[in-house]
mmCIF file of C-alpha atoms in Angstrom:
data_model
loop_
_atom_site.group_PDB
_atom_site.id
_atom_site.type_symbol
_atom_site.label_atom_id
_atom_site.label_comp_id
_atom_site.label_asym_id
_atom_site.label_seq_id
_atom_site.Cartn_x
_atom_site.Cartn_y
_atom_site.Cartn_z
ATOM 1 C CA MET A 745 9.240 -9.037 -17.431
ATOM 2 C CA ILE A 746 7.042 -5.955 -17.662
ATOM 3 C CA GLY A 747 8.706 -2.553 -17.891
ATOM 4 C CA ILE A 748 7.704 0.532 -15.903
ATOM 5 C CA ALA A 749 8.043 3.550 -18.182
ATOM 6 C CA GLY A 750 7.326 6.120 -15.480
ATOM 7 C CA GLY A 751 4.659 7.374 -13.124
ATOM 8 C CA TYR A 752 3.144 10.142 -11.059
ATOM 9 C CA GLN A 753 1.754 10.717 -7.560
ATOM 10 C CA THR A 754 -0.450 13.554 -6.365
ATOM 11 C CA ASP A 755 0.384 15.452 -3.191
ATOM 12 C CA PHE A 756 -1.247 13.300 -0.532
ATOM 13 C CA ALA A 757 -1.541 16.279 1.839
ATOM 14 C CA ARG A 758 -4.163 17.920 -0.372
ATOM 15 C CA ASN A 759 -7.852 17.970 0.536
ATOM 16 C CA TRP A 760 -9.517 17.966 -2.868
ATOM 17 C CA THR A 761 -13.036 18.445 -1.525
ATOM 18 C CA ARG A 762 -11.980 21.505 0.451
ATOM 19 C CA GLU A 763 -10.486 22.860 -2.774
ATOM 20 C CA GLY A 764 -13.865 22.449 -4.468
ATOM 21 C CA LEU A 765 -12.574 19.644 -6.697
ATOM 22 C CA GLU A 766 -13.920 16.179 -7.510
ATOM 23 C CA THR A 767 -12.915 12.757 -8.800
ATOM 24 C CA ALA A 768 -12.589 13.996 -12.381
ATOM 25 C CA ASP A 769 -10.042 16.594 -11.272
ATOM 26 C CA ILE A 770 -7.740 14.179 -9.434
ATOM 27 C CA VAL A 771 -7.942 11.686 -12.306
ATOM 28 C CA ALA A 772 -7.181 14.428 -14.845
ATOM 29 C CA GLU A 773 -4.063 15.547 -12.946
ATOM 30 C CA THR A 774 -2.860 11.981 -12.486
ATOM 31 C CA VAL A 775 -3.434 10.917 -16.091
ATOM 32 C CA ALA A 776 -1.602 13.972 -17.415
ATOM 33 C CA GLY A 777 1.245 13.660 -14.911
ATOM 34 C CA THR A 778 1.685 9.932 -15.492
ATOM 35 C CA LEU A 779 1.782 10.207 -19.261
ATOM 36 C CA GLU A 780 4.248 13.096 -19.089
ATOM 37 C CA ALA A 781 6.545 11.243 -16.664
ATOM 38 C CA ALA A 782 6.427 8.123 -18.858
ATOM 39 C CA GLN A 783 6.968 10.172 -22.043
ATOM 40 C CA THR A 784 3.923 8.446 -23.506
ATOM 41 C CA LYS A 785 1.192 9.996 -25.655
ATOM 42 C CA PRO A 786 -2.450 9.221 -24.837
ATOM 43 C CA GLU A 787 -2.925 7.647 -28.245
ATOM 44 C CA ASP A 788 -0.080 5.193 -27.499
ATOM 45 C CA ILE A 789 -1.963 3.706 -24.506
ATOM 46 C CA ASP A 790 -3.610 0.409 -25.469
ATOM 47 C CA VAL A 791 -5.505 -0.458 -22.258
ATOM 48 C CA ILE A 792 -6.389 1.196 -18.936
ATOM 49 C CA HIS A 793 -6.816 -0.317 -15.460
ATOM 50 C CA VAL A 794 -8.089 1.700 -12.486
ATOM 51 C CA GLY A 795 -7.828 0.639 -8.841
ATOM 52 C CA ASN A 796 -10.529 2.133 -6.610
ATOM 53 C CA ALA A 797 -12.170 0.691 -3.513
ATOM 54 C CA PHE A 798 -14.832 3.063 -2.223
ATOM 55 C CA GLY A 799 -15.751 5.542 -4.955
ATOM 56 C CA GLN A 800 -19.514 5.278 -4.591
ATOM 57 C CA LEU A 801 -19.394 5.509 -0.790
ATOM 58 C CA PHE A 802 -17.201 8.602 -0.467
ATOM 59 C CA THR A 803 -18.276 10.589 -3.527
ATOM 60 C CA GLY A 804 -21.218 8.794 -5.131
ATOM 61 C CA GLN A 805 -19.122 8.300 -8.262
ATOM 62 C CA GLY A 806 -18.788 4.783 -9.611
ATOM 63 C CA HIS A 807 -17.875 3.484 -13.088
ATOM 64 C CA LEU A 808 -14.355 4.846 -12.744
ATOM 65 C CA GLY A 809 -12.981 2.777 -15.599
ATOM 66 C CA ALA A 810 -14.563 5.371 -17.855
ATOM 67 C CA MET A 811 -13.147 8.372 -15.993
ATOM 68 C CA PRO A 812 -9.727 8.529 -17.768
ATOM 69 C CA ALA A 813 -11.457 8.879 -21.150
ATOM 70 C CA THR A 814 -13.799 11.452 -19.600
ATOM 71 C CA VAL A 815 -10.925 13.745 -18.659
ATOM 72 C CA GLU A 816 -8.634 12.951 -21.618
ATOM 73 C CA PRO A 817 -10.626 12.601 -24.864
ATOM 74 C CA LEU A 818 -7.642 11.004 -26.648
ATOM 75 C CA LEU A 819 -8.160 7.959 -24.384
ATOM 76 C CA ALA A 820 -11.709 7.468 -25.656
ATOM 77 C CA GLY A 821 -12.170 4.041 -27.226
ATOM 78 C CA LYS A 822 -9.402 2.421 -25.169
ATOM 79 C CA PRO A 823 -10.576 -0.653 -23.206
ATOM 80 C CA ALA A 824 -10.692 0.214 -19.500
ATOM 81 C CA SER A 825 -11.690 -1.501 -16.257
ATOM 82 C CA ARG A 826 -12.057 -0.637 -12.580
ATOM 83 C CA HIS A 827 -10.753 -3.074 -9.949
ATOM 84 C CA GLU A 828 -11.857 -3.355 -6.303
ATOM 85 C CA ALA A 829 -10.025 -5.407 -3.689
ATOM 86 C CA ALA A 830 -10.195 -3.105 -0.670
ATOM 87 C CA CYS A 831 -6.718 -1.735 0.139
ATOM 88 C CA ALA A 832 -5.180 -4.056 -2.488
ATOM 89 C CA SER A 833 -7.218 -2.536 -5.332
ATOM 90 C CA GLY A 834 -4.129 -0.866 -6.800
ATOM 91 C CA GLY A 835 -2.127 -4.089 -6.709
ATOM 92 C CA ILE A 836 -4.931 -5.952 -8.469
ATOM 93 C CA ALA A 837 -5.112 -3.244 -11.155
ATOM 94 C CA ILE A 838 -1.394 -3.703 -11.805
ATOM 95 C CA LEU A 839 -1.761 -7.481 -12.020
ATOM 96 C CA ALA A 840 -4.619 -7.121 -14.511
ATOM 97 C CA ALA A 841 -2.553 -4.782 -16.666
ATOM 98 C CA MET A 842 0.408 -7.160 -16.549
ATOM 99 C CA ALA A 843 -1.799 -10.050 -17.671
ATOM 100 C CA ASP A 844 -3.014 -7.989 -20.625
ATOM 101 C CA LEU A 845 0.558 -7.238 -21.686
ATOM 102 C CA GLU A 846 1.929 -10.723 -21.052
ATOM 103 C CA SER A 847 -0.861 -12.274 -23.112
ATOM 104 C CA GLY A 848 0.209 -10.204 -26.090
ATOM 105 C CA ARG A 849 -3.147 -8.469 -26.373
ATOM 106 C CA TYR A 850 -1.634 -5.044 -25.821
ATOM 107 C CA ASP A 851 1.785 -3.396 -25.624
ATOM 108 C CA THR A 852 1.233 -0.444 -23.278
ATOM 109 C CA ALA A 853 -1.043 -0.027 -20.243
ATOM 110 C CA LEU A 854 -1.993 2.941 -18.095
ATOM 111 C CA VAL A 855 -2.615 1.942 -14.464
ATOM 112 C CA LEU A 856 -4.200 4.354 -12.012
ATOM 113 C CA GLY A 857 -5.042 4.088 -8.324
ATOM 114 C CA VAL A 858 -7.511 6.693 -7.083
ATOM 115 C CA GLU A 859 -9.339 7.453 -3.841
ATOM 116 C CA LEU A 860 -10.996 10.540 -2.359
ATOM 117 C CA GLU A 861 -11.634 9.964 1.357
ATOM 118 C CA ARG A 862 -11.708 13.426 2.903
ATOM 119 C CA SER A 863 -15.110 14.234 1.439
ATOM 120 C CA VAL A 864 -16.764 13.129 4.705
ATOM 121 C CA PRO A 865 -15.934 13.453 8.442
ATOM 122 C CA GLY A 866 -13.433 10.972 9.837
ATOM 123 C CA ASP A 867 -15.962 8.817 11.669
ATOM 124 C CA ASN A 868 -18.023 8.470 8.487
ATOM 125 C CA ALA A 869 -14.879 7.501 6.590
ATOM 126 C CA ALA A 870 -14.165 4.766 9.141
ATOM 127 C CA ASP A 871 -17.726 3.463 8.746
ATOM 128 C CA PHE A 872 -17.454 3.374 4.960
ATOM 129 C CA MET A 873 -14.219 1.398 5.138
ATOM 130 C CA MET A 874 -15.923 -1.338 7.140
ATOM 131 C CA ALA A 875 -17.219 -2.547 3.757
ATOM 132 C CA ALA A 876 -13.819 -4.228 3.287
ATOM 133 C CA ALA A 877 -14.413 -6.476 6.335
ATOM 134 C CA TRP A 878 -16.866 -9.367 6.673
ATOM 135 C CA VAL A 879 -19.880 -7.178 7.327
ATOM 136 C CA GLY A 880 -22.072 -8.458 10.127
ATOM 137 C CA HIS A 881 -19.368 -10.830 11.383
ATOM 138 C CA ASP A 882 -16.136 -8.896 12.087
ATOM 139 C CA ALA A 883 -15.572 -6.167 14.685
ATOM 140 C CA LEU A 884 -19.188 -6.171 15.878
ATOM 141 C CA ASP A 885 -18.383 -4.437 19.170
ATOM 142 C CA ALA A 886 -15.778 -2.021 17.829
ATOM 143 C CA LYS A 887 -16.261 1.663 17.167
ATOM 144 C CA TYR A 888 -13.481 1.636 14.572
ATOM 145 C CA CYS A 889 -13.346 -1.629 12.648
ATOM 146 C CA TRP A 890 -9.834 -1.547 11.253
ATOM 147 C CA PRO A 891 -7.823 -0.314 14.258
ATOM 148 C CA TRP A 892 -9.688 -2.930 16.286
ATOM 149 C CA SER A 893 -8.916 -5.672 13.736
ATOM 150 C CA PHE A 894 -5.207 -4.981 13.600
ATOM 151 C CA SER A 895 -5.094 -4.626 17.353
ATOM 152 C CA GLN A 896 -6.392 -8.206 17.355
ATOM 153 C CA LEU A 897 -3.414 -9.166 15.187
ATOM 154 C CA ALA A 898 -1.101 -7.569 17.750
ATOM 155 C CA ASP A 899 -2.890 -9.433 20.529
ATOM 156 C CA GLU A 900 -2.316 -12.713 18.690
ATOM 157 C CA TYR A 901 1.411 -11.937 18.466
ATOM 158 C CA ASP A 902 1.335 -11.191 22.186
ATOM 159 C CA ARG A 903 -0.388 -14.503 23.013
ATOM 160 C CA ARG A 904 2.033 -16.575 20.945
ATOM 161 C CA TYR A 905 5.339 -14.785 21.345
ATOM 162 C CA GLY A 906 4.951 -11.765 23.597
ATOM 163 C CA LEU A 907 4.745 -8.229 22.224
ATOM 164 C CA ASP A 908 5.950 -4.948 23.688
ATOM 165 C CA ASP A 909 3.797 -2.053 22.465
ATOM 166 C CA ALA A 910 6.932 0.078 22.413
ATOM 167 C CA HIS A 911 8.013 -1.807 19.295
ATOM 168 C CA LEU A 912 4.744 -0.948 17.556
ATOM 169 C CA HIS A 913 5.140 2.697 18.499
ATOM 170 C CA ALA A 914 8.712 2.636 17.152
ATOM 171 C CA ILE A 915 7.359 1.578 13.743
ATOM 172 C CA GLY A 916 4.964 4.533 13.753
ATOM 173 C CA GLU A 917 7.716 6.923 14.772
ATOM 174 C CA LEU A 918 10.068 5.630 12.062
ATOM 175 C CA ASN A 919 7.501 5.993 9.290
ATOM 176 C CA LEU A 920 6.458 9.482 10.378
ATOM 177 C CA ARG A 921 10.138 10.421 10.524
ATOM 178 C CA ASN A 922 10.818 9.027 7.050
ATOM 179 C CA ALA A 923 7.823 10.917 5.682
ATOM 180 C CA LYS A 924 9.493 14.225 6.533
ATOM 181 C CA ARG A 925 11.913 13.493 3.671
ATOM 182 C CA ASN A 926 9.067 12.911 1.212
ATOM 183 C CA PRO A 927 7.701 16.069 -0.470
ATOM 184 C CA LEU A 928 4.410 14.312 -1.340
ATOM 185 C CA ALA A 929 3.728 12.783 2.097
ATOM 186 C CA GLN A 930 0.562 13.756 3.939
ATOM 187 C CA THR A 931 2.364 14.022 7.294
ATOM 188 C CA ARG A 932 5.564 15.722 6.132
ATOM 189 C CA SER A 933 4.882 18.804 8.272
ATOM 190 C CA TRP A 934 3.483 16.910 11.292
ATOM 191 C CA THR A 935 5.226 16.851 14.649
ATOM 192 C CA TYR A 936 5.564 13.414 16.225
ATOM 193 C CA THR A 937 4.222 13.174 19.769
ATOM 194 C CA PRO A 938 5.067 10.058 21.826
ATOM 195 C CA ASP A 939 1.739 10.028 23.672
ATOM 196 C CA SER A 940 -0.761 10.195 20.818
ATOM 197 C CA PRO A 941 -4.498 9.689 21.561
ATOM 198 C CA HIS A 942 -5.886 6.204 22.079
ATOM 199 C CA VAL A 943 -7.936 4.895 19.128
ATOM 200 C CA GLU A 944 -8.986 1.258 19.619
ATOM 201 C CA GLY A 945 -7.633 -1.779 21.436
ATOM 202 C CA ARG A 946 -3.909 -1.326 22.009
ATOM 203 C CA LEU A 947 -3.481 1.140 19.125
ATOM 204 C CA HIS A 948 -2.940 4.895 19.340
ATOM 205 C CA ARG A 949 -3.069 7.604 16.687
ATOM 206 C CA ASN A 950 0.572 7.179 15.680
ATOM 207 C CA ASP A 951 -0.090 3.471 15.076
ATOM 208 C CA CYS A 952 -2.619 4.277 12.355
ATOM 209 C CA SER A 953 -2.457 5.247 8.694
ATOM 210 C CA GLN A 954 -4.227 8.348 7.477
ATOM 211 C CA VAL A 955 -7.550 9.189 5.864
ATOM 212 C CA THR A 956 -6.233 10.527 2.573
ATOM 213 C CA ASP A 957 -7.136 11.993 -0.794
ATOM 214 C CA GLY A 958 -4.685 10.807 -3.418
ATOM 215 C CA ALA A 959 -3.910 9.111 -6.686
ATOM 216 C CA ALA A 960 -0.929 7.480 -8.352
ATOM 217 C CA GLY A 961 -0.325 6.231 -11.872
ATOM 218 C CA ILE A 962 2.215 4.221 -13.820
ATOM 219 C CA VAL A 963 2.656 3.234 -17.451
ATOM 220 C CA LEU A 964 3.530 -0.429 -18.009
ATOM 221 C CA THR A 965 4.985 -1.670 -21.258
ATOM 222 C CA ARG A 966 6.404 -4.723 -22.963
ATOM 223 C CA ALA A 967 9.329 -2.595 -24.182
ATOM 224 C CA PRO A 968 12.606 -2.599 -22.193
ATOM 225 C CA GLN A 969 12.749 0.015 -19.416
ATOM 226 C CA ALA A 970 15.090 1.105 -16.624
ATOM 227 C CA ALA A 971 12.782 -0.566 -14.086
ATOM 228 C CA THR A 972 10.851 -3.808 -14.456
ATOM 229 C CA ILE A 973 8.377 -5.904 -12.495
ATOM 230 C CA SER A 974 10.475 -9.034 -12.202
ATOM 231 C CA GLY A 975 8.238 -10.989 -9.819
ATOM 232 C CA TRP A 976 4.722 -11.026 -8.435
ATOM 233 C CA GLY A 977 2.564 -12.917 -5.957
ATOM 234 C CA HIS A 978 -1.199 -12.847 -5.402
ATOM 235 C CA ARG A 979 -3.293 -14.878 -2.978
ATOM 236 C CA THR A 980 -6.815 -14.523 -1.625
ATOM 237 C CA VAL A 981 -8.369 -16.124 1.456
ATOM 238 C CA GLY A 982 -11.679 -15.620 3.248
ATOM 239 C CA LEU A 983 -12.931 -12.315 4.604
ATOM 240 C CA GLY A 984 -13.244 -13.297 8.269
ATOM 241 C CA LEU A 985 -10.524 -12.260 10.688
ATOM 242 C CA ASP A 986 -11.128 -14.930 13.338
ATOM 243 C CA ALA A 987 -10.464 -17.831 10.952
ATOM 244 C CA LYS A 988 -7.116 -16.330 9.995
ATOM 245 C CA LEU A 989 -6.022 -15.794 13.590
ATOM 246 C CA ALA A 990 -7.072 -19.353 14.448
ATOM 247 C CA GLN A 991 -4.402 -20.853 12.166
ATOM 248 C CA ARG A 992 -1.667 -22.520 14.140
ATOM 249 C CA GLU A 993 1.381 -22.287 11.924
ATOM 250 C CA SER A 994 4.510 -20.541 13.150
ATOM 251 C CA LEU A 995 3.680 -17.480 11.035
ATOM 252 C CA ILE A 996 0.363 -15.921 11.965
ATOM 253 C CA MET A 997 -0.710 -15.231 8.365
ATOM 254 C CA PRO A 998 1.010 -17.979 6.328
ATOM 255 C CA HIS A 999 -0.797 -16.999 3.118
ATOM 256 C CA VAL A 1000 0.903 -13.583 3.306
ATOM 257 C CA ALA A 1001 4.331 -15.213 3.519
ATOM 258 C CA ALA A 1002 3.350 -17.494 0.621
ATOM 259 C CA THR A 1003 2.450 -14.465 -1.508
ATOM 260 C CA ILE A 1004 5.862 -12.934 -0.872
ATOM 261 C CA ALA A 1005 7.544 -16.277 -1.575
ATOM 262 C CA ASP A 1006 5.692 -16.497 -4.905
ATOM 263 C CA ALA A 1007 6.987 -13.061 -5.912
ATOM 264 C CA PHE A 1008 10.546 -13.953 -4.931
ATOM 265 C CA ALA A 1009 10.378 -17.294 -6.758
ATOM 266 C CA ARG A 1010 9.138 -15.665 -9.963
ATOM 267 C CA ALA A 1011 11.939 -13.107 -9.696
ATOM 268 C CA ASN A 1012 14.414 -15.936 -8.958
ATOM 269 C CA ILE A 1013 15.741 -14.169 -5.855
ATOM 270 C CA THR A 1014 16.016 -14.558 -2.094
ATOM 271 C CA LEU A 1015 15.679 -11.990 0.673
ATOM 272 C CA ASP A 1016 19.421 -11.371 0.473
ATOM 273 C CA ASP A 1017 18.908 -9.903 -3.005
ATOM 274 C CA ILE A 1018 16.452 -7.244 -1.782
ATOM 275 C CA ASP A 1019 17.657 -3.704 -1.009
ATOM 276 C CA GLY A 1020 14.447 -2.440 0.606
ATOM 277 C CA ILE A 1021 10.722 -2.918 1.041
ATOM 278 C CA GLU A 1022 7.597 -0.803 0.680
ATOM 279 C CA THR A 1023 5.046 -2.548 2.855
ATOM 280 C CA HIS A 1024 1.437 -2.084 3.881
ATOM 281 C CA ASP A 1025 1.553 -0.400 7.283
ATOM 282 C CA CYS A 1026 -2.146 0.419 7.464
ATOM 283 C CA PHE A 1027 -1.469 0.000 11.195
ATOM 284 C CA THR A 1028 1.782 -0.706 12.996
ATOM 285 C CA PRO A 1029 0.879 -4.386 13.611
ATOM 286 C CA SER A 1030 0.659 -4.978 9.836
ATOM 287 C CA GLU A 1031 4.263 -3.804 9.446
ATOM 288 C CA TYR A 1032 5.286 -5.826 12.497
ATOM 289 C CA MET A 1033 3.752 -8.822 10.689
ATOM 290 C CA ALA A 1034 5.567 -7.982 7.449
ATOM 291 C CA ILE A 1035 8.949 -8.151 9.164
ATOM 292 C CA ASP A 1036 8.819 -11.832 10.079
ATOM 293 C CA HIS A 1037 6.636 -12.788 7.078
ATOM 294 C CA PHE A 1038 9.322 -11.474 4.726
ATOM 295 C CA GLY A 1039 11.773 -13.612 6.701
ATOM 296 C CA ILE A 1040 13.783 -10.702 8.082
ATOM 297 C CA THR A 1041 13.530 -12.351 11.508
ATOM 298 C CA ALA A 1042 12.328 -15.678 12.830
ATOM 299 C CA PRO A 1043 8.568 -15.912 13.482
ATOM 300 C CA GLY A 1044 7.478 -13.744 16.385
ATOM 301 C CA ARG A 1045 10.815 -11.947 16.645
ATOM 302 C CA SER A 1046 10.094 -8.894 14.479
ATOM 303 C CA TRP A 1047 11.167 -6.733 17.406
ATOM 304 C CA GLU A 1048 14.792 -7.672 16.730
ATOM 305 C CA ALA A 1049 14.821 -5.825 13.387
ATOM 306 C CA ILE A 1050 13.268 -2.789 15.066
ATOM 307 C CA GLU A 1051 15.767 -2.699 17.926
ATOM 308 C CA ASN A 1052 18.742 -3.336 15.623
ATOM 309 C CA GLY A 1053 17.875 -0.432 13.315
ATOM 310 C CA ASP A 1054 17.620 -2.835 10.369
ATOM 311 C CA LEU A 1055 14.563 -1.018 8.962
ATOM 312 C CA GLU A 1056 16.107 2.454 8.915
ATOM 313 C CA ILE A 1057 17.303 4.148 5.746
ATOM 314 C CA GLY A 1058 20.933 3.023 5.850
ATOM 315 C CA GLY A 1059 20.005 -0.097 7.819
ATOM 316 C CA ARG A 1060 20.276 -3.724 6.734
ATOM 317 C CA LEU A 1061 16.913 -3.739 4.948
ATOM 318 C CA PRO A 1062 15.105 -0.373 4.900
ATOM 319 C CA MET A 1063 11.337 -0.656 5.197
ATOM 320 C CA ASN A 1064 9.034 2.150 4.028
ATOM 321 C CA PRO A 1065 11.717 4.767 3.342
ATOM 322 C CA SER A 1066 8.889 6.774 1.756
ATOM 323 C CA GLY A 1067 7.054 6.934 5.083
ATOM 324 C CA GLY A 1068 4.614 4.160 4.223
ATOM 325 C CA LEU A 1069 0.869 4.441 4.727
ATOM 326 C CA ILE A 1070 1.313 5.947 8.189
ATOM 327 C CA GLY A 1071 3.564 8.697 6.855
ATOM 328 C CA VAL A 1072 2.750 9.144 3.165
ATOM 329 C CA GLY A 1073 -1.001 8.575 3.565
ATOM 330 C CA HIS A 1074 -3.404 5.834 2.550
ATOM 331 C CA PRO A 1075 -5.813 6.686 -0.278
ATOM 332 C CA VAL A 1076 -7.006 3.100 -0.342
ATOM 333 C CA GLY A 1077 -7.290 2.396 -4.079
ATOM 334 C CA ALA A 1078 -4.028 4.216 -4.814
ATOM 335 C CA THR A 1079 -1.750 2.589 -2.244
ATOM 336 C CA GLY A 1080 -0.680 -0.473 -4.255
ATOM 337 C CA VAL A 1081 0.237 1.704 -7.234
ATOM 338 C CA ARG A 1082 2.034 4.247 -5.050
ATOM 339 C CA MET A 1083 4.166 1.491 -3.527
ATOM 340 C CA VAL A 1084 5.311 0.281 -6.951
ATOM 341 C CA LEU A 1085 5.986 3.873 -8.021
ATOM 342 C CA ASP A 1086 8.123 4.481 -4.916
ATOM 343 C CA ALA A 1087 9.965 1.197 -5.458
ATOM 344 C CA THR A 1088 10.620 2.277 -9.049
ATOM 345 C CA GLY A 1089 12.112 5.532 -7.801
ATOM 346 C CA GLN A 1090 14.408 3.590 -5.497
ATOM 347 C CA VAL A 1091 15.779 1.203 -8.123
ATOM 348 C CA THR A 1092 16.292 3.994 -10.671
ATOM 349 C CA GLY A 1093 18.046 6.244 -8.156
ATOM 350 C CA THR A 1094 15.398 8.977 -8.366
ATOM 351 C CA ALA A 1095 13.829 8.754 -4.892
ATOM 352 C CA GLY A 1096 15.343 12.045 -3.761
ATOM 353 C CA ASP A 1097 15.876 12.664 -0.062
ATOM 354 C CA TYR A 1098 14.635 9.188 0.911
ATOM 355 C CA GLN A 1099 16.811 7.314 -1.577
ATOM 356 C CA VAL A 1100 18.305 4.046 -0.352
ATOM 357 C CA GLU A 1101 21.872 4.230 -1.580
ATOM 358 C CA GLY A 1102 22.726 1.693 -4.264
ATOM 359 C CA ALA A 1103 19.232 0.163 -4.377
ATOM 360 C CA ARG A 1104 18.684 -2.110 -7.356
ATOM 361 C CA ARG A 1105 15.843 -4.337 -6.178
ATOM 362 C CA PHE A 1106 12.813 -3.486 -4.010
ATOM 363 C CA ALA A 1107 9.867 -5.586 -2.854
ATOM 364 C CA THR A 1108 6.327 -4.442 -2.114
ATOM 365 C CA LEU A 1109 3.511 -5.918 -0.035
ATOM 366 C CA ASN A 1110 -0.059 -4.657 -0.555
ATOM 367 C CA ILE A 1111 -2.890 -6.157 1.507
ATOM 368 C CA GLY A 1112 -6.665 -5.765 1.346
ATOM 369 C CA GLY A 1113 -8.960 -6.098 4.353
ATOM 370 C CA SER A 1114 -7.633 -8.324 7.115
ATOM 371 C CA THR A 1115 -5.112 -9.759 4.598
ATOM 372 C CA ALA A 1116 -7.954 -11.381 2.637
ATOM 373 C CA THR A 1117 -6.270 -10.193 -0.570
ATOM 374 C CA THR A 1118 -2.484 -10.024 -0.698
ATOM 375 C CA VAL A 1119 -0.313 -8.788 -3.573
ATOM 376 C CA SER A 1120 3.484 -8.597 -3.681
ATOM 377 C CA PHE A 1121 5.838 -7.335 -6.374
ATOM 378 C CA VAL A 1122 9.590 -7.330 -6.942
ATOM 379 C CA ILE A 1123 10.812 -4.244 -8.785
ATOM 380 C CA THR A 1124 14.258 -4.442 -10.389
ATOM 381 C CA GLY A 1125 16.402 -1.670 -11.825
#
């Protein structure tokens, strides 16, 4: 098992461009904060992995594997790589760091997830993020690619099992409510309004994650720590959405469930051993999908966990106590790292006002594109 020595998250409510800052500034803060939290000196880092999806599009800055050494000269000479897998870029960066440590090549890894998205107007940001779809094939008639795509997922649930939009809206409300407990959440000062503006398909504003500037970092090590990555899963399928929705298994995205099952098998656990979940609620239908794909309910019956209060802090299996992507924010390349950092806080009892009492084991689910890339971790304290 790989130990998590500590980590750091920026304030996701900040607009770094408006502050006159750039990629180097957010990386510098995150590197310094992560190393301090992990009580690790720069010279003790053996390898660096950076998750980033859209650097060139939003800021013009690529080659982000070299950015940590740019802002912290004591990291110069350390091997470093950037990883892109759309919204799962952070999860892939963690997996790459784990492989380096498990192979015995290195003992200590710095993993960063970084994204600046508020450097352009919202409509431009939505256009840039279309690069994570199958360009020229998916969402051809949609103004906003990703709300449209996940509305299609909701429509597929509706065709197979029936779906009440009120259950989707309840997910959005829960995550925005949880985010009020999180001092680093983008929406912590927002006021929830039941009738938020329509966006695309059957989705409204409160069904959608945020355009966010943010970064998160963790230090992974082969040495024993209070929190460990005890299981992982990683699967990749094709880019196209239609082919996924055309599958006719009981679960709509069986490869997502298989990724979670891989993580649980490697951790030698079942769902009953999990105390909570940080999942990828880029839109409310993706969390609705996570509920039955984790096995919390039977296929197509995710609404039961919503109505029963199972997902609440204090419920049977809290989901996104941090506020998730809808509440915390979604700086794309940072999300997978932020999830693991929040899970680490839960299992070490340091999650503050959104602590799940007695939590000792948390799962994460990080997806890229229309679930083309899926990464899951089990974090144990």
